[in-house]
mmCIF file of C-alpha atoms in Angstrom:
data_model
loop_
_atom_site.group_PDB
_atom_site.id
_atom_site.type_symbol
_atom_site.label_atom_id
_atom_site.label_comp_id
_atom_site.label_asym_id
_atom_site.label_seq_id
_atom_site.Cartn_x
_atom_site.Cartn_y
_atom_site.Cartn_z
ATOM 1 C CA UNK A 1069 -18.276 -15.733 11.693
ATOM 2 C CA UNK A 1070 -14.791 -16.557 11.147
ATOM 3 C CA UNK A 1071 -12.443 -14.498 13.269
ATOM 4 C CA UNK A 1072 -9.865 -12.426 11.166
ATOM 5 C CA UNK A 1073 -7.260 -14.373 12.839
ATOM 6 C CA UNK A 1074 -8.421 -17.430 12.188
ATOM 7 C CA UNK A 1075 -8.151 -16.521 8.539
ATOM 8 C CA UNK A 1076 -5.033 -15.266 8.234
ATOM 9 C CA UNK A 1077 -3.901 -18.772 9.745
ATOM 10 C CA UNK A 1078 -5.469 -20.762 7.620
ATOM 11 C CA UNK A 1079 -4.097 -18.877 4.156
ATOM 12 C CA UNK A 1080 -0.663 -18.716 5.877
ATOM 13 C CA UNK A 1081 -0.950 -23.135 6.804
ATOM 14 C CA UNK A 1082 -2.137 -23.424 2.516
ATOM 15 C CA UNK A 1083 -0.279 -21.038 0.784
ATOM 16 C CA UNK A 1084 3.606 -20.044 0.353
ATOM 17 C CA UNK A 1085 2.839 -16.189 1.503
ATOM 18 C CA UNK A 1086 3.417 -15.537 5.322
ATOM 19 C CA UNK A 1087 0.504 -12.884 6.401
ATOM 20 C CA UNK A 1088 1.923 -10.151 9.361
ATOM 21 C CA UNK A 1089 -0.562 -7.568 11.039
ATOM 22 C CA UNK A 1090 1.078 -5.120 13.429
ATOM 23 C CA UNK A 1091 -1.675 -3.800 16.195
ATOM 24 C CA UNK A 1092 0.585 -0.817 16.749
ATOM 25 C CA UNK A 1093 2.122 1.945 14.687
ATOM 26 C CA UNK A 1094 5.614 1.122 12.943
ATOM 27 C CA UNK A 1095 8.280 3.480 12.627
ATOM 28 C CA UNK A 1096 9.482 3.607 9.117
ATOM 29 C CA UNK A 1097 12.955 3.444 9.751
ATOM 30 C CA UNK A 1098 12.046 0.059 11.383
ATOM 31 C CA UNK A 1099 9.306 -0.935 8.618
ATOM 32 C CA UNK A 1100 11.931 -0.406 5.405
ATOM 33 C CA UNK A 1101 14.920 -2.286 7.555
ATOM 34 C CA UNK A 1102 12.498 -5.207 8.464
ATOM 35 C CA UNK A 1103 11.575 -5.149 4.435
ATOM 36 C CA UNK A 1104 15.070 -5.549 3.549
ATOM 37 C CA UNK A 1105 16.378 -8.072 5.120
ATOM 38 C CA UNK A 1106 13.093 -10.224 4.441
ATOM 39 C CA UNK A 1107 14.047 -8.749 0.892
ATOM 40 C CA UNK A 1108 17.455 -10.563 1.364
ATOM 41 C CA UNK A 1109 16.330 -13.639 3.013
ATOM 42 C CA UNK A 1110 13.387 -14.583 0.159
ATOM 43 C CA UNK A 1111 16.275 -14.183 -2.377
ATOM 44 C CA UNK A 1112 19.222 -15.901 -0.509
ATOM 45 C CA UNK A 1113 17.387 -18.093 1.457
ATOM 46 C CA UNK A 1114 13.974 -19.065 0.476
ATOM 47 C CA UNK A 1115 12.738 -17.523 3.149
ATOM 48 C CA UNK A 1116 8.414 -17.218 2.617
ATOM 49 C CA UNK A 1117 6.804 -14.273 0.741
ATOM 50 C CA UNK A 1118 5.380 -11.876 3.245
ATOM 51 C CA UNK A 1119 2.218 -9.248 2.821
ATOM 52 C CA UNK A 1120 2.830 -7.069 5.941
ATOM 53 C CA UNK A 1121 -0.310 -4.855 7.110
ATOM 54 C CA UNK A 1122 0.913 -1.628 9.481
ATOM 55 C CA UNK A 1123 0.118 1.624 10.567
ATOM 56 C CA UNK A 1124 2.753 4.588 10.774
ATOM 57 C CA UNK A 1125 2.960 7.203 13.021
ATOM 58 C CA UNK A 1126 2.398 10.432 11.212
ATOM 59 C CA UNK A 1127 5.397 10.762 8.619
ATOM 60 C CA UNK A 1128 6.618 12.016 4.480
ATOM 61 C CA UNK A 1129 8.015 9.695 2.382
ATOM 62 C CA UNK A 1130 10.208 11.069 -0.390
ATOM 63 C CA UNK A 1131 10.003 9.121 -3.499
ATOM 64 C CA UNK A 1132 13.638 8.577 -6.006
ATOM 65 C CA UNK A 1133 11.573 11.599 -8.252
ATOM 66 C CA UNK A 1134 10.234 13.709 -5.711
ATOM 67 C CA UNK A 1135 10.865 17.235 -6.140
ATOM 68 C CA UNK A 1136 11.911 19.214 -3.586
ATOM 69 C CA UNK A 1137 9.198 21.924 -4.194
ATOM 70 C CA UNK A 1138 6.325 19.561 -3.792
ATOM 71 C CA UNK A 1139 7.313 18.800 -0.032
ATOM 72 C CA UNK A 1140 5.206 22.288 1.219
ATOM 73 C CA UNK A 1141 5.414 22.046 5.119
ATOM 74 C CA UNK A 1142 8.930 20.657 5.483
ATOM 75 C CA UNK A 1143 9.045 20.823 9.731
ATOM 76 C CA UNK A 1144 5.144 19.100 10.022
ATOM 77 C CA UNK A 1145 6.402 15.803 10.521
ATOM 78 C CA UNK A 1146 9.592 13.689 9.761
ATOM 79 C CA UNK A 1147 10.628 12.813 6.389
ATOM 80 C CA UNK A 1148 12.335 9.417 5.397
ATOM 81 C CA UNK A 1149 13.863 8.743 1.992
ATOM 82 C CA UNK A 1150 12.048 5.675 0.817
ATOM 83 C CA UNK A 1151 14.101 4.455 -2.223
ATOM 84 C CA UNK A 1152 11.072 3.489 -3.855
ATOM 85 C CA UNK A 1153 9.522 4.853 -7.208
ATOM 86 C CA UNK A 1154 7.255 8.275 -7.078
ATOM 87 C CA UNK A 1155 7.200 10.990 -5.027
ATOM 88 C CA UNK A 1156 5.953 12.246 -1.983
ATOM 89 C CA UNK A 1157 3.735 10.411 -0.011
ATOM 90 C CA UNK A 1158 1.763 10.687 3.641
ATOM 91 C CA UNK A 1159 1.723 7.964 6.093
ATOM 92 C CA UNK A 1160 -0.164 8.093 9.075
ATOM 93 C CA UNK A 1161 -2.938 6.822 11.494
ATOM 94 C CA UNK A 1162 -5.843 5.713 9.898
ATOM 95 C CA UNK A 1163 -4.311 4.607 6.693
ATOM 96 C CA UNK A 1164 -3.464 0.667 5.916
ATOM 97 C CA UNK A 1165 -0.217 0.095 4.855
ATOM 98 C CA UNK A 1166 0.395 -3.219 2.980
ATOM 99 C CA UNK A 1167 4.256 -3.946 2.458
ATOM 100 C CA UNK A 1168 4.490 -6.924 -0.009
ATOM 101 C CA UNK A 1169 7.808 -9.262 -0.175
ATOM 102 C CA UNK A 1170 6.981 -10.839 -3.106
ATOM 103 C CA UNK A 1171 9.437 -13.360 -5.754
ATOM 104 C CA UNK A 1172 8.961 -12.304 -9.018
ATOM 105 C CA UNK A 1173 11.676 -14.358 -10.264
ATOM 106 C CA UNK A 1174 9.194 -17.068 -9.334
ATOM 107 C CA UNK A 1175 6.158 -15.551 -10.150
ATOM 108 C CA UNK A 1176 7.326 -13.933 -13.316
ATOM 109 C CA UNK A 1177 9.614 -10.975 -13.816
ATOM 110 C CA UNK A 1178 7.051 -8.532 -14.905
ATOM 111 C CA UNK A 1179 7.053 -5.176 -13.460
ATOM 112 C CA UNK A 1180 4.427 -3.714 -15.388
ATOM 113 C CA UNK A 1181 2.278 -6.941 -14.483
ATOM 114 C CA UNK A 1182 3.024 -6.641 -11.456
ATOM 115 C CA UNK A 1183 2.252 -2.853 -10.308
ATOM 116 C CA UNK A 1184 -1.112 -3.783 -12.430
ATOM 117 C CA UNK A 1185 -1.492 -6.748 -9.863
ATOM 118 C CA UNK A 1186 -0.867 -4.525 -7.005
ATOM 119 C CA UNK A 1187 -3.727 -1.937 -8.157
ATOM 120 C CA UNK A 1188 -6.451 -4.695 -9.153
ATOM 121 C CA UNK A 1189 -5.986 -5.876 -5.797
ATOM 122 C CA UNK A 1190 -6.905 -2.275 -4.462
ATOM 123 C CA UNK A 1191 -9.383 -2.206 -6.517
ATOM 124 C CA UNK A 1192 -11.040 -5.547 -6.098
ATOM 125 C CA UNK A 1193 -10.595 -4.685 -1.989
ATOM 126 C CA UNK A 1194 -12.651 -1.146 -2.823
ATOM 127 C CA UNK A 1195 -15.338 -3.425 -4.413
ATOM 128 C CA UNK A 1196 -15.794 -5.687 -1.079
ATOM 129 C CA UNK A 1197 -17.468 -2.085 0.233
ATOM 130 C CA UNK A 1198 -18.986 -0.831 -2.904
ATOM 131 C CA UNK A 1199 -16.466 1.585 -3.733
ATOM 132 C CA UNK A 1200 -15.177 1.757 -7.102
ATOM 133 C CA UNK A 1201 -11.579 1.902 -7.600
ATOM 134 C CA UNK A 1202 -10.640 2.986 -10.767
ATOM 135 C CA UNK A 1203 -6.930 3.340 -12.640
ATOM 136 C CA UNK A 1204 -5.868 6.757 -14.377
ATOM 137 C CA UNK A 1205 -3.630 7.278 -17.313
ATOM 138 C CA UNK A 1206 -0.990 9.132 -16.496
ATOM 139 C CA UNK A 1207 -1.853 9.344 -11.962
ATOM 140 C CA UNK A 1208 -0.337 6.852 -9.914
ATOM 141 C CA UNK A 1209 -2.561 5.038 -7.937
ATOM 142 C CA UNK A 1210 -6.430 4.173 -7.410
ATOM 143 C CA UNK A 1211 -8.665 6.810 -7.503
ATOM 144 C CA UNK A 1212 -13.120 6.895 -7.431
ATOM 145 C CA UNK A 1213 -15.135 9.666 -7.754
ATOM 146 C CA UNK A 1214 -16.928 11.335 -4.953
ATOM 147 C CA UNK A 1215 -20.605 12.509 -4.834
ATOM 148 C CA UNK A 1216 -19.766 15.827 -6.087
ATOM 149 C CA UNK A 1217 -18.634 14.545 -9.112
ATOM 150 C CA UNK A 1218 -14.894 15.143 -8.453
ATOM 151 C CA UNK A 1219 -12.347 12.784 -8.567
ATOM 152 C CA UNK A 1220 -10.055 11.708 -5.346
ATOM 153 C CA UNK A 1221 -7.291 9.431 -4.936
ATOM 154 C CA UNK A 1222 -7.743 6.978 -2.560
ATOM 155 C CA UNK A 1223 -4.945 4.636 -2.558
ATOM 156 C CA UNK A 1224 -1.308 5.104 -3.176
ATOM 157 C CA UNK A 1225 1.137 2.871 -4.790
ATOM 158 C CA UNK A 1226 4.889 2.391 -4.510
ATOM 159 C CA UNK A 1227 7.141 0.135 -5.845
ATOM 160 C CA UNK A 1228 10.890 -1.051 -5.452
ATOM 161 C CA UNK A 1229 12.434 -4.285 -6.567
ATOM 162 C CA UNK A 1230 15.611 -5.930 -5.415
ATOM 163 C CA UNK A 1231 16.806 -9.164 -7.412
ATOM 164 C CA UNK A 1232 13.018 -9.472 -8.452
ATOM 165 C CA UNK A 1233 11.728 -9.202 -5.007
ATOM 166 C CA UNK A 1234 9.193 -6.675 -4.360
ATOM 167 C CA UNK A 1235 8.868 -4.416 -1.773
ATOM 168 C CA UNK A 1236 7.437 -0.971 -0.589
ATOM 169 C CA UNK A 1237 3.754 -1.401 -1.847
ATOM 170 C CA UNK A 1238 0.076 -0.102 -0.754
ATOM 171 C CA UNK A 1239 -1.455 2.249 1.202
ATOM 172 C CA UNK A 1240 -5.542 2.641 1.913
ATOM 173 C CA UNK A 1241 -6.879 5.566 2.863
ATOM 174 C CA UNK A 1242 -9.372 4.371 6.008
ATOM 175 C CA UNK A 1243 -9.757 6.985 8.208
ATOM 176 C CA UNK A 1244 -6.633 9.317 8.121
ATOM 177 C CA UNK A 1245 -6.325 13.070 9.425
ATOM 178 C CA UNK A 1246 -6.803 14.302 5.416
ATOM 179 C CA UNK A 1247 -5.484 17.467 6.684
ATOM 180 C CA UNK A 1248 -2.132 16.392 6.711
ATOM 181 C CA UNK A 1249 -1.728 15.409 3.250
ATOM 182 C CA UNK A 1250 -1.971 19.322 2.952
ATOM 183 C CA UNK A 1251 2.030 19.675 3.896
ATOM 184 C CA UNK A 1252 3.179 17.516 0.586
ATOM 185 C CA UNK A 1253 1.901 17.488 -3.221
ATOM 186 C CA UNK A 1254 0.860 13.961 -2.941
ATOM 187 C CA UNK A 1255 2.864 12.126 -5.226
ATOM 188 C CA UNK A 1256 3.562 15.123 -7.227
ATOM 189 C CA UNK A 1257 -0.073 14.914 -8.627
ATOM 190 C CA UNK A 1258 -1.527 19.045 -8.502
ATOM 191 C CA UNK A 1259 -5.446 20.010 -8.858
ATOM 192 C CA UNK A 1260 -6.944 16.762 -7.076
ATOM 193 C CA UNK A 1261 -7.476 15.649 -3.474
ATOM 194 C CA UNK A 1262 -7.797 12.689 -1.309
ATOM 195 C CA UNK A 1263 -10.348 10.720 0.065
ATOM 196 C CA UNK A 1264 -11.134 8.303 2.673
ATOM 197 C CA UNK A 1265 -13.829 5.661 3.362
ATOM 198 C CA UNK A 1266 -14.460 7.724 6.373
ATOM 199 C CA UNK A 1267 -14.455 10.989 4.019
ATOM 200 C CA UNK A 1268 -17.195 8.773 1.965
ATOM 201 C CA UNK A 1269 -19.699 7.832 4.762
ATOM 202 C CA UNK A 1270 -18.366 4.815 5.783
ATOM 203 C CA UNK A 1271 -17.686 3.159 8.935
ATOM 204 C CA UNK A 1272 -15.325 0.515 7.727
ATOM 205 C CA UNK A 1273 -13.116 -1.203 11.014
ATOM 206 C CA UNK A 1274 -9.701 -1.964 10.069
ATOM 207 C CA UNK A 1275 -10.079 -5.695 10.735
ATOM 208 C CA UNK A 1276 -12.824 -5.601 8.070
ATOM 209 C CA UNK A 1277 -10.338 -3.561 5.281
ATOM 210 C CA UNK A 1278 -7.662 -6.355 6.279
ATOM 211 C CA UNK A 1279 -10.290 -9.456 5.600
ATOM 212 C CA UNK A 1280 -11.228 -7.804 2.091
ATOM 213 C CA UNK A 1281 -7.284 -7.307 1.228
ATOM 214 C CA UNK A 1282 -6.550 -11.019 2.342
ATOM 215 C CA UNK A 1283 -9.647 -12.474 0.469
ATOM 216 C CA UNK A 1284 -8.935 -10.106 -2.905
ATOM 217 C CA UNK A 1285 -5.347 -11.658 -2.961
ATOM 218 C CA UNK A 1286 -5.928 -14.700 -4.642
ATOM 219 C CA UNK A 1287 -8.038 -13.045 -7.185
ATOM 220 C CA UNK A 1288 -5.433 -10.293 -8.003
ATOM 221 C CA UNK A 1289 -2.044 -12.376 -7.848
ATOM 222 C CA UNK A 1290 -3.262 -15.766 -8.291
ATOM 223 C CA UNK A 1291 -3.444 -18.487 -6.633
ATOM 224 C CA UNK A 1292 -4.294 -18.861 -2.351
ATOM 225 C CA UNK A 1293 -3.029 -16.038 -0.695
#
């Protein structure tokens, strides 16, 4: 079998998007200053389009419309501003964060395309395990439904765009502590929860959730990843 690695080499030698996976936890102060100036660089420079894969220590993000109200255990864990669109959100071990650098001036400057790219690639990820991702009017994010019959987010989305360069993007939930999405309204969506693959029964390694994300790019944004 082809070694993870391996793969991400090869997309990275025959396509225009550098791939970056970070074996330990980011902080996000570090994460959203490493965005930006790759932000800067794509634009001013032609530096390559970068999908960066990451973990985060256990941390809030705070949305341009989150509401104070929604953030319910304030001292849990540290809470960033994120500049991005939405509300609050939980990062944290477990979960796979995919930060995407993208040039939509290039690509087409189409935000509503685009955050529809960004969740058919979740979803076409999901399918890899035979999970079904599904969009809801009106809920940010992918959500499936659970055995129970009740329905669970399991993916959150956020967007920002500089100059028609994406950043800020995806995050899976793997195998998270769901207990600590318990201090925020997540994304400032009340009456549903969260899931997990782990939550679901599965097993799924991290390396195997990164080979379905790099294989479902092509299909999702066109052309090789």
């Amino acid at each position: 079998m082809t070694s993870l690695a391996s793969r991400v080499r090869a997309r990275v030698a025959t396509g225009p998007v550098e791939w970056r996976i970070s074996s330990q936890p980011v902080t996000y102060p570090t994460a959203l200053a490493a965005m930006e100036e790759r932000v800067e660089a794509i634009r001013a420079d032609g530096a390559p389009e970068l999908c960066w894969l990451l973990e985060h220590p256990p941390l809030y993000t705070a949305g341009t419309s989150a509401r104070p109200e929604h953030l319910l255990a304030p001292t849990r864990f540290p809470v960033f501003p994120a500049g991005r669109g939405g509300q609050y959100t939980y990062h944290g071990p477990g979960q796979r964060v995919a930060y995407l650098m993208l040039d939509l001036q290039r690509r087409g400057p189409d935000l509503r395309a685009y955050i529809w790219r960004l969740e058919e690639w979740v979803i076409r990820t999901l399918a890899h395990f035979n999970l079904h991702g599904e969009r809801r009017q009106g809920r940010v994010g992918i959500w499936l439904t659970r055995p129970d019959g009740a329905e669970a987010k399991i993916a959150a989305i956020g967007v920002r765009i500089r100059r028609w360069v994406t950043y800020h993007g995806v995050a899976i939930n793997l195998d998270p502590d769901l207990a600590h999405f318990t201090g925020i309204v997540p994304c400032g969506i009340k009456g549903f929860g969260v899931t997990s693959f782990a939550e679901l029964g599965l097993t799924t390694s991290m390396a195997e959730l990164d080979g379905a994300l790099i294989d479902s790019f092509g299909e999702a944004f066109g052309g090789a990843p």
